[in-house]
Coordinates of C-alpha atoms in Angstrom, one line a residue:
M9 CA 13.0 -79.1 -28.0
N10 CA 16.7 -78.3 -28.2
E11 CA 16.0 -74.8 -26.9
A12 CA 14.0 -76.2 -24.0
I13 CA 16.8 -78.6 -23.1
L14 CA 19.3 -75.7 -23.2
E15 CA 17.1 -73.6 -20.9
L16 CA 16.7 -76.5 -18.4
R17 CA 20.5 -77.0 -18.5
Q18 CA 21.1 -73.3 -17.7
I19 CA 18.6 -73.4 -14.8
R20 CA 20.3 -76.5 -13.4
E21 CA 23.8 -75.2 -13.8
N22 CA 23.0 -71.8 -12.3
N23 CA 21.1 -73.4 -9.4
L24 CA 18.0 -71.3 -10.1
R25 CA 14.7 -72.0 -8.4
E26 CA 12.3 -71.7 -11.4
S27 CA 10.2 -74.7 -10.7
A28 CA 7.1 -73.5 -12.5
R29 CA 9.1 -72.9 -15.6
V30 CA 10.8 -76.3 -15.4
V31 CA 7.4 -78.0 -15.2
E32 CA 6.0 -75.9 -18.1
L33 CA 9.0 -76.9 -20.3
W34 CA 8.4 -80.5 -19.3
I35 CA 4.8 -80.5 -20.3
S36 CA 5.2 -78.6 -23.5
Y37 CA 8.5 -79.9 -25.0
I38 CA 10.2 -82.7 -23.0
E39 CA 7.6 -85.3 -22.1
P40 CA 6.2 -85.8 -25.6
K41 CA 9.8 -86.5 -27.0
L42 CA 11.4 -88.1 -23.9
H43 CA 12.3 -91.2 -25.8
R44 CA 14.5 -89.2 -28.2
L45 CA 16.8 -87.9 -25.4
G46 CA 20.2 -89.5 -24.6
Q47 CA 21.9 -90.0 -21.3
E48 CA 20.9 -86.4 -20.2
K49 CA 17.3 -87.8 -19.9
W50 CA 18.0 -89.1 -16.4
T51 CA 19.3 -85.8 -15.2
L52 CA 16.3 -84.0 -16.6
L53 CA 14.0 -86.4 -15.0
E54 CA 15.5 -85.7 -11.6
Q55 CA 15.3 -82.0 -12.2
V56 CA 11.7 -82.1 -13.2
L57 CA 10.8 -84.4 -10.3
I58 CA 12.2 -81.9 -7.7
A59 CA 10.5 -79.0 -9.5
A60 CA 7.2 -80.8 -9.6
L61 CA 7.4 -81.5 -5.8
D62 CA 8.2 -77.8 -5.3
V63 CA 5.0 -76.7 -7.1
G64 CA 2.9 -79.5 -5.7
N65 CA 2.3 -81.4 -8.9
L66 CA 2.5 -85.0 -7.6
D67 CA 1.3 -86.6 -10.9
I68 CA 4.4 -85.4 -12.8
A69 CA 6.6 -86.3 -9.9
Q70 CA 5.3 -89.9 -9.9
V71 CA 5.8 -90.2 -13.6
C72 CA 9.5 -89.1 -13.3
L73 CA 10.0 -91.3 -10.3
G74 CA 8.7 -94.3 -12.2
H75 CA 11.2 -93.8 -15.0
L76 CA 14.1 -93.5 -12.6
R77 CA 13.1 -96.4 -10.4
R78 CA 12.8 -98.7 -13.4
R79 CA 16.3 -97.7 -14.7
F80 CA 18.0 -97.5 -11.3
P81 CA 16.2 -99.8 -8.9
D82 CA 18.9 -99.9 -6.2
S83 CA 20.2 -96.3 -6.4
S84 CA 20.4 -94.4 -3.1
R85 CA 19.9 -91.2 -5.1
V86 CA 16.6 -92.5 -6.5
N87 CA 15.6 -93.7 -3.0
R88 CA 16.2 -90.2 -1.7
L89 CA 13.9 -88.8 -4.4
Y90 CA 11.3 -91.4 -3.4
G91 CA 11.7 -90.2 0.2
M92 CA 11.0 -86.6 -0.9
C93 CA 7.8 -87.8 -2.5
L94 CA 6.8 -89.5 0.7
E95 CA 7.5 -86.3 2.6
T96 CA 5.2 -84.4 0.3
T97 CA 2.3 -86.7 1.1
H98 CA 3.2 -86.4 4.9
R99 CA 4.3 -90.0 5.1
F100 CA 7.1 -89.0 7.4
D101 CA 7.7 -92.4 9.1
E102 CA 8.1 -94.2 5.8
A103 CA 10.5 -91.4 4.6
R104 CA 12.5 -91.6 7.8
A105 CA 12.9 -95.3 7.5
L106 CA 14.0 -95.0 3.9
Y107 CA 16.6 -92.4 4.8
S108 CA 17.9 -94.6 7.6
Q109 CA 18.4 -97.4 5.2
V110 CA 20.3 -95.2 2.9
L111 CA 22.6 -94.1 5.8
E112 CA 23.2 -97.7 6.8
K113 CA 24.8 -98.2 3.4
D114 CA 26.6 -94.9 3.3
T115 CA 27.0 -92.9 6.6
T116 CA 28.5 -89.9 4.7
N117 CA 25.4 -89.4 2.6
S118 CA 24.9 -85.7 3.4
V119 CA 21.6 -85.3 1.5
A120 CA 19.9 -88.1 3.4
R121 CA 21.0 -86.6 6.7
K122 CA 19.7 -83.2 5.7
R123 CA 16.4 -84.8 4.7
L124 CA 16.1 -86.4 8.2
I125 CA 16.6 -83.0 9.7
A126 CA 14.0 -81.5 7.4
I127 CA 11.5 -84.2 8.6
H128 CA 12.1 -83.4 12.2
K129 CA 11.5 -79.7 11.5
A130 CA 8.4 -80.3 9.5
Q131 CA 7.0 -82.2 12.4
G132 CA 7.9 -79.5 14.9
R133 CA 10.4 -81.7 16.7
I134 CA 13.1 -79.1 17.1
N135 CA 15.1 -80.9 19.8
E136 CA 15.4 -84.0 17.5
A137 CA 16.4 -81.8 14.6
I138 CA 19.1 -80.1 16.7
E139 CA 20.4 -83.5 17.8
E140 CA 20.5 -84.8 14.2
L141 CA 22.1 -81.6 12.9
N142 CA 24.9 -81.9 15.6
K143 CA 25.6 -85.4 14.3
Y144 CA 25.7 -84.0 10.8
L145 CA 28.2 -81.3 11.8
K146 CA 30.5 -83.9 13.4
I147 CA 31.1 -85.3 9.9
F148 CA 30.7 -82.1 7.8
M149 CA 32.2 -79.5 10.1
S150 CA 32.9 -76.9 7.3
D151 CA 29.2 -76.6 6.2
S152 CA 28.5 -73.0 7.0
E153 CA 24.8 -73.3 6.1
A154 CA 24.4 -76.0 8.6
W155 CA 26.0 -73.9 11.3
G156 CA 23.7 -71.1 10.5
E157 CA 20.7 -73.4 10.6
L158 CA 21.7 -74.8 13.9
G159 CA 22.2 -71.4 15.3
E160 CA 18.7 -70.3 14.3
M161 CA 17.2 -73.5 15.9
Y162 CA 19.1 -72.8 19.1
L163 CA 17.7 -69.2 19.1
A164 CA 14.2 -70.6 18.6
Q165 CA 14.7 -72.6 21.8
G166 CA 16.1 -69.6 23.6
D167 CA 19.6 -71.2 24.0
Y168 CA 21.7 -68.1 23.4
K169 CA 25.0 -69.7 24.6
H170 CA 24.9 -72.5 21.9
A171 CA 23.6 -70.1 19.3
A172 CA 26.6 -67.8 19.9
F173 CA 28.9 -70.7 19.5
C174 CA 27.4 -71.5 16.1
V175 CA 27.8 -67.9 14.9
E176 CA 31.4 -67.9 16.1
E177 CA 32.0 -70.9 13.8
L178 CA 30.6 -68.9 11.0
I179 CA 32.9 -66.0 11.8
L180 CA 35.9 -68.3 11.7
A181 CA 34.9 -69.3 8.2
N182 CA 34.1 -65.7 7.1
P183 CA 35.8 -63.2 9.4
H184 CA 35.2 -60.1 7.2
N185 CA 31.4 -60.5 7.1
H186 CA 30.0 -57.6 9.2
L187 CA 26.6 -59.2 9.4
L188 CA 28.0 -62.2 11.4
H189 CA 29.7 -59.9 13.9
Q190 CA 26.5 -57.9 14.1
R191 CA 24.5 -61.1 14.7
L192 CA 26.8 -62.3 17.4
G193 CA 26.5 -58.9 19.1
E194 CA 22.7 -59.1 19.0
I195 CA 22.8 -62.6 20.6
K196 CA 25.1 -61.5 23.4
Y197 CA 23.0 -58.3 23.9
S198 CA 19.9 -60.5 24.2
E199 CA 21.6 -62.9 26.6
G200 CA 22.2 -60.0 29.0
G201 CA 24.6 -59.5 31.9
Q202 CA 27.6 -57.2 32.3
E203 CA 30.1 -59.5 30.7
N204 CA 27.8 -60.4 27.7
L205 CA 27.1 -56.7 27.1
E206 CA 30.8 -55.9 27.0
I207 CA 31.3 -58.7 24.5
A208 CA 28.3 -57.4 22.5
R209 CA 29.9 -54.0 22.4
A210 CA 33.1 -55.4 21.0
Y211 CA 31.3 -57.2 18.1
F212 CA 29.0 -54.3 17.3
A213 CA 32.1 -52.0 17.2
H214 CA 33.8 -54.4 14.9
A215 CA 30.7 -54.6 12.7
C216 CA 30.8 -50.8 12.5
R217 CA 34.5 -50.9 11.6
L218 CA 33.8 -53.4 8.7
N219 CA 30.7 -51.4 7.5
P220 CA 30.4 -47.9 8.9
K221 CA 27.1 -47.5 7.1
S222 CA 25.4 -50.4 8.8
V223 CA 22.4 -48.7 10.6
R224 CA 21.6 -51.9 12.6
A225 CA 25.2 -52.3 13.9
L226 CA 25.3 -48.6 14.8
Y227 CA 22.0 -48.8 16.7
G228 CA 23.3 -52.0 18.4
L229 CA 26.5 -50.1 19.5
L230 CA 24.4 -47.2 20.7
L231 CA 22.1 -49.4 22.8
V232 CA 24.7 -51.6 24.3
A233 CA 26.9 -48.6 25.2
T234 CA 23.8 -46.9 26.7
N235 CA 23.1 -49.9 28.9
L236 CA 26.7 -50.0 30.1
S237 CA 26.9 -46.3 30.9
G238 CA 23.5 -45.7 32.3
K239 CA 21.3 -42.7 31.9
L240 CA 23.1 -39.6 30.4
S241 CA 22.4 -36.3 32.1
E242 CA 21.6 -33.1 30.2
K243 CA 25.0 -31.7 31.2
A244 CA 26.8 -34.8 29.9
L245 CA 25.0 -34.4 26.5
T246 CA 26.0 -30.8 26.3
A247 CA 29.6 -31.6 27.0
L248 CA 29.7 -34.3 24.4
A249 CA 28.1 -32.0 21.8
D250 CA 30.6 -29.2 22.6
E251 CA 33.5 -31.7 22.4
S252 CA 32.4 -33.0 19.0
N253 CA 32.0 -29.4 17.7
G254 CA 35.7 -28.8 18.3
Q255 CA 36.8 -31.9 16.4
Q256 CA 38.0 -31.6 12.8
R257 CA 36.6 -35.1 12.1
D258 CA 34.7 -37.8 13.9
Q259 CA 37.0 -39.9 16.1
Q260 CA 37.1 -43.6 15.3
Y261 CA 36.9 -45.7 18.5
T262 CA 38.4 -49.2 18.6
L263 CA 38.3 -51.8 21.3
M264 CA 41.6 -52.7 22.8
A265 CA 42.2 -56.3 23.5
D266 CA 43.5 -55.5 27.0
G267 CA 40.5 -53.3 27.8
S268 CA 42.4 -50.1 27.9
G269 CA 42.3 -47.1 25.6
G270 CA 46.1 -46.7 25.5
K271 CA 48.9 -45.4 27.8
G272 CA 47.7 -42.9 30.4
K273 CA 44.0 -43.3 29.4
A274 CA 41.2 -44.6 31.5
P275 CA 39.9 -48.2 30.9
F276 CA 37.7 -48.5 27.9
D277 CA 34.7 -49.8 29.8
S278 CA 34.6 -46.6 31.9
K279 CA 31.3 -44.6 31.8
R280 CA 33.0 -41.8 30.0
E281 CA 34.2 -44.0 27.1
N282 CA 30.8 -45.5 26.7
Q283 CA 29.3 -42.0 26.5
R284 CA 31.8 -41.1 23.8
L285 CA 30.8 -44.2 21.9
I286 CA 27.2 -43.1 22.2
G287 CA 28.1 -39.7 20.7
W288 CA 30.1 -41.3 17.9
A289 CA 27.4 -43.8 16.9
T290 CA 24.7 -41.1 17.2
R291 CA 26.6 -38.7 14.8
Q292 CA 27.1 -41.6 12.3
L293 CA 23.4 -42.4 12.4
A294 CA 22.5 -38.8 11.9
A295 CA 24.8 -38.5 8.9
I296 CA 23.3 -41.5 7.3
Y297 CA 19.7 -40.2 7.7
L298 CA 20.6 -36.8 6.4
E299 CA 22.5 -38.3 3.5
A300 CA 19.5 -40.3 2.6
G301 CA 17.3 -37.2 2.7
L302 CA 15.4 -38.3 5.9
E303 CA 14.8 -36.5 9.1
V304 CA 16.9 -37.6 12.0
P305 CA 14.7 -39.6 14.5
I306 CA 14.0 -37.6 17.7
S307 CA 15.8 -40.2 19.8
I308 CA 19.2 -39.2 18.4
T309 CA 18.6 -35.5 18.0
P310 CA 20.3 -34.1 21.1
L311 CA 23.8 -35.1 20.2
T312 CA 23.3 -34.0 16.5
K313 CA 22.4 -30.4 17.3
G314 CA 25.1 -28.3 15.8
T315 CA 27.4 -31.2 15.0
S316 CA 26.3 -32.1 11.5
G317 CA 26.3 -28.6 10.0
K318 CA 22.7 -29.1 8.8
T319 CA 19.4 -28.2 10.3
N320 CA 16.6 -30.7 10.8
S321 CA 13.1 -30.2 12.2
S322 CA 13.9 -32.4 15.2
S323 CA 16.4 -29.9 16.6
A324 CA 13.7 -27.3 16.7
L325 CA 12.1 -29.2 19.5
G326 CA 14.9 -28.3 21.9
G327 CA 13.9 -28.8 25.6
K328 CA 10.3 -29.6 24.7
S329 CA 11.2 -33.2 23.9
P330 CA 10.3 -35.4 26.9
H331 CA 13.1 -37.8 25.9
R332 CA 15.8 -35.3 25.5
G333 CA 19.0 -36.7 27.1
D334 CA 17.3 -39.9 28.2
Y335 CA 19.4 -42.4 26.3
A336 CA 18.5 -45.1 28.8
A337 CA 15.0 -45.0 27.3
L338 CA 16.2 -45.7 23.8
P339 CA 15.1 -49.4 23.6
S340 CA 11.5 -48.6 24.2
M341 CA 11.6 -45.3 22.3
L342 CA 12.9 -46.8 19.1
E343 CA 9.8 -49.0 18.6
G344 CA 7.6 -45.9 18.2
L345 CA 9.9 -43.9 16.0
S346 CA 9.3 -43.2 12.3
M347 CA 12.2 -44.1 10.2
T348 CA 11.0 -42.3 7.1
A349 CA 10.3 -38.6 6.4
T350 CA 6.7 -37.5 5.9
Q351 CA 6.3 -34.1 4.4
G352 CA 4.3 -31.7 6.5
E353 CA 4.6 -33.6 9.7
S354 CA 6.9 -33.0 12.6
P355 CA 8.8 -35.9 14.3
V356 CA 6.4 -35.7 17.2
Q357 CA 3.4 -36.0 15.0
R358 CA 4.8 -39.0 13.2
K359 CA 5.5 -40.6 16.5
K360 CA 1.9 -40.2 17.6
L361 CA 0.8 -41.9 14.3
H362 CA 2.7 -45.0 15.3

């Protein structure tokens, strides 16, 4: 039994979700000798109760709850566990009333507030869940998980403005996480409009700066720059390819706070600068694909011809590709592109398969 208690303690301290194992240990070792345990018995009962609810074993949950309610009849913590049992049996109104009673005694009980939010979500009442979560964040403003959850609910409602605000709060708490900058760029890109696209470009660029190997951020930068610059002509593509051939290394582009590229240079949001961003993102993507041993997708082939120092089957298509130079068509093209290399198939053949 000592080994079982030690294992349960490790699961609890490491915050592992191994509910089936916890229930198994309870049945095999703990329950028959429960009377021999000391004060740790109550912590184990709570752990087993939550695990039993997770695996849907209501009988074990009721046994554990009975022990706890007899020992702590007026405990708000035990009442919260009772409310979770009510939720499992879909008695949401009773659970909501119970949590409300807990909050009347202690308005700072974060777990009870979270359970209320969970009830609203389980019933599909997203607007009520958003309202309750906003009340929660007025008290616990530093809860990053809550901000992330609120942002996802706003996105589910199509409210991009408030979703962006939630992600901004997450960025304030963790400014070096490239995934957050990338997420905010995606939200602004989805919101649309010239101003939002420029903001999206800034966040995608910063995500690329934090993690130059992020394919999602590079594609985001490529798409938003494409939308801002419009359709690239064949002549423009050739000029960009020739320009990149003469460079010793890829130029890193950064966004200036004042919207300019430096003294004597054109504003950053000019069509030319967006085209150069497209070229840089395209070369970065091509390098990632080649490094992974994959063929470069046909959508980013034109700018990679002769720039990477390697040959891929996509470049052999040349002018035969109907999409060559048409970067404005990228959003619809990407859905049909194969991202993995298949031996014996050309990129055009793989595209037809999808």
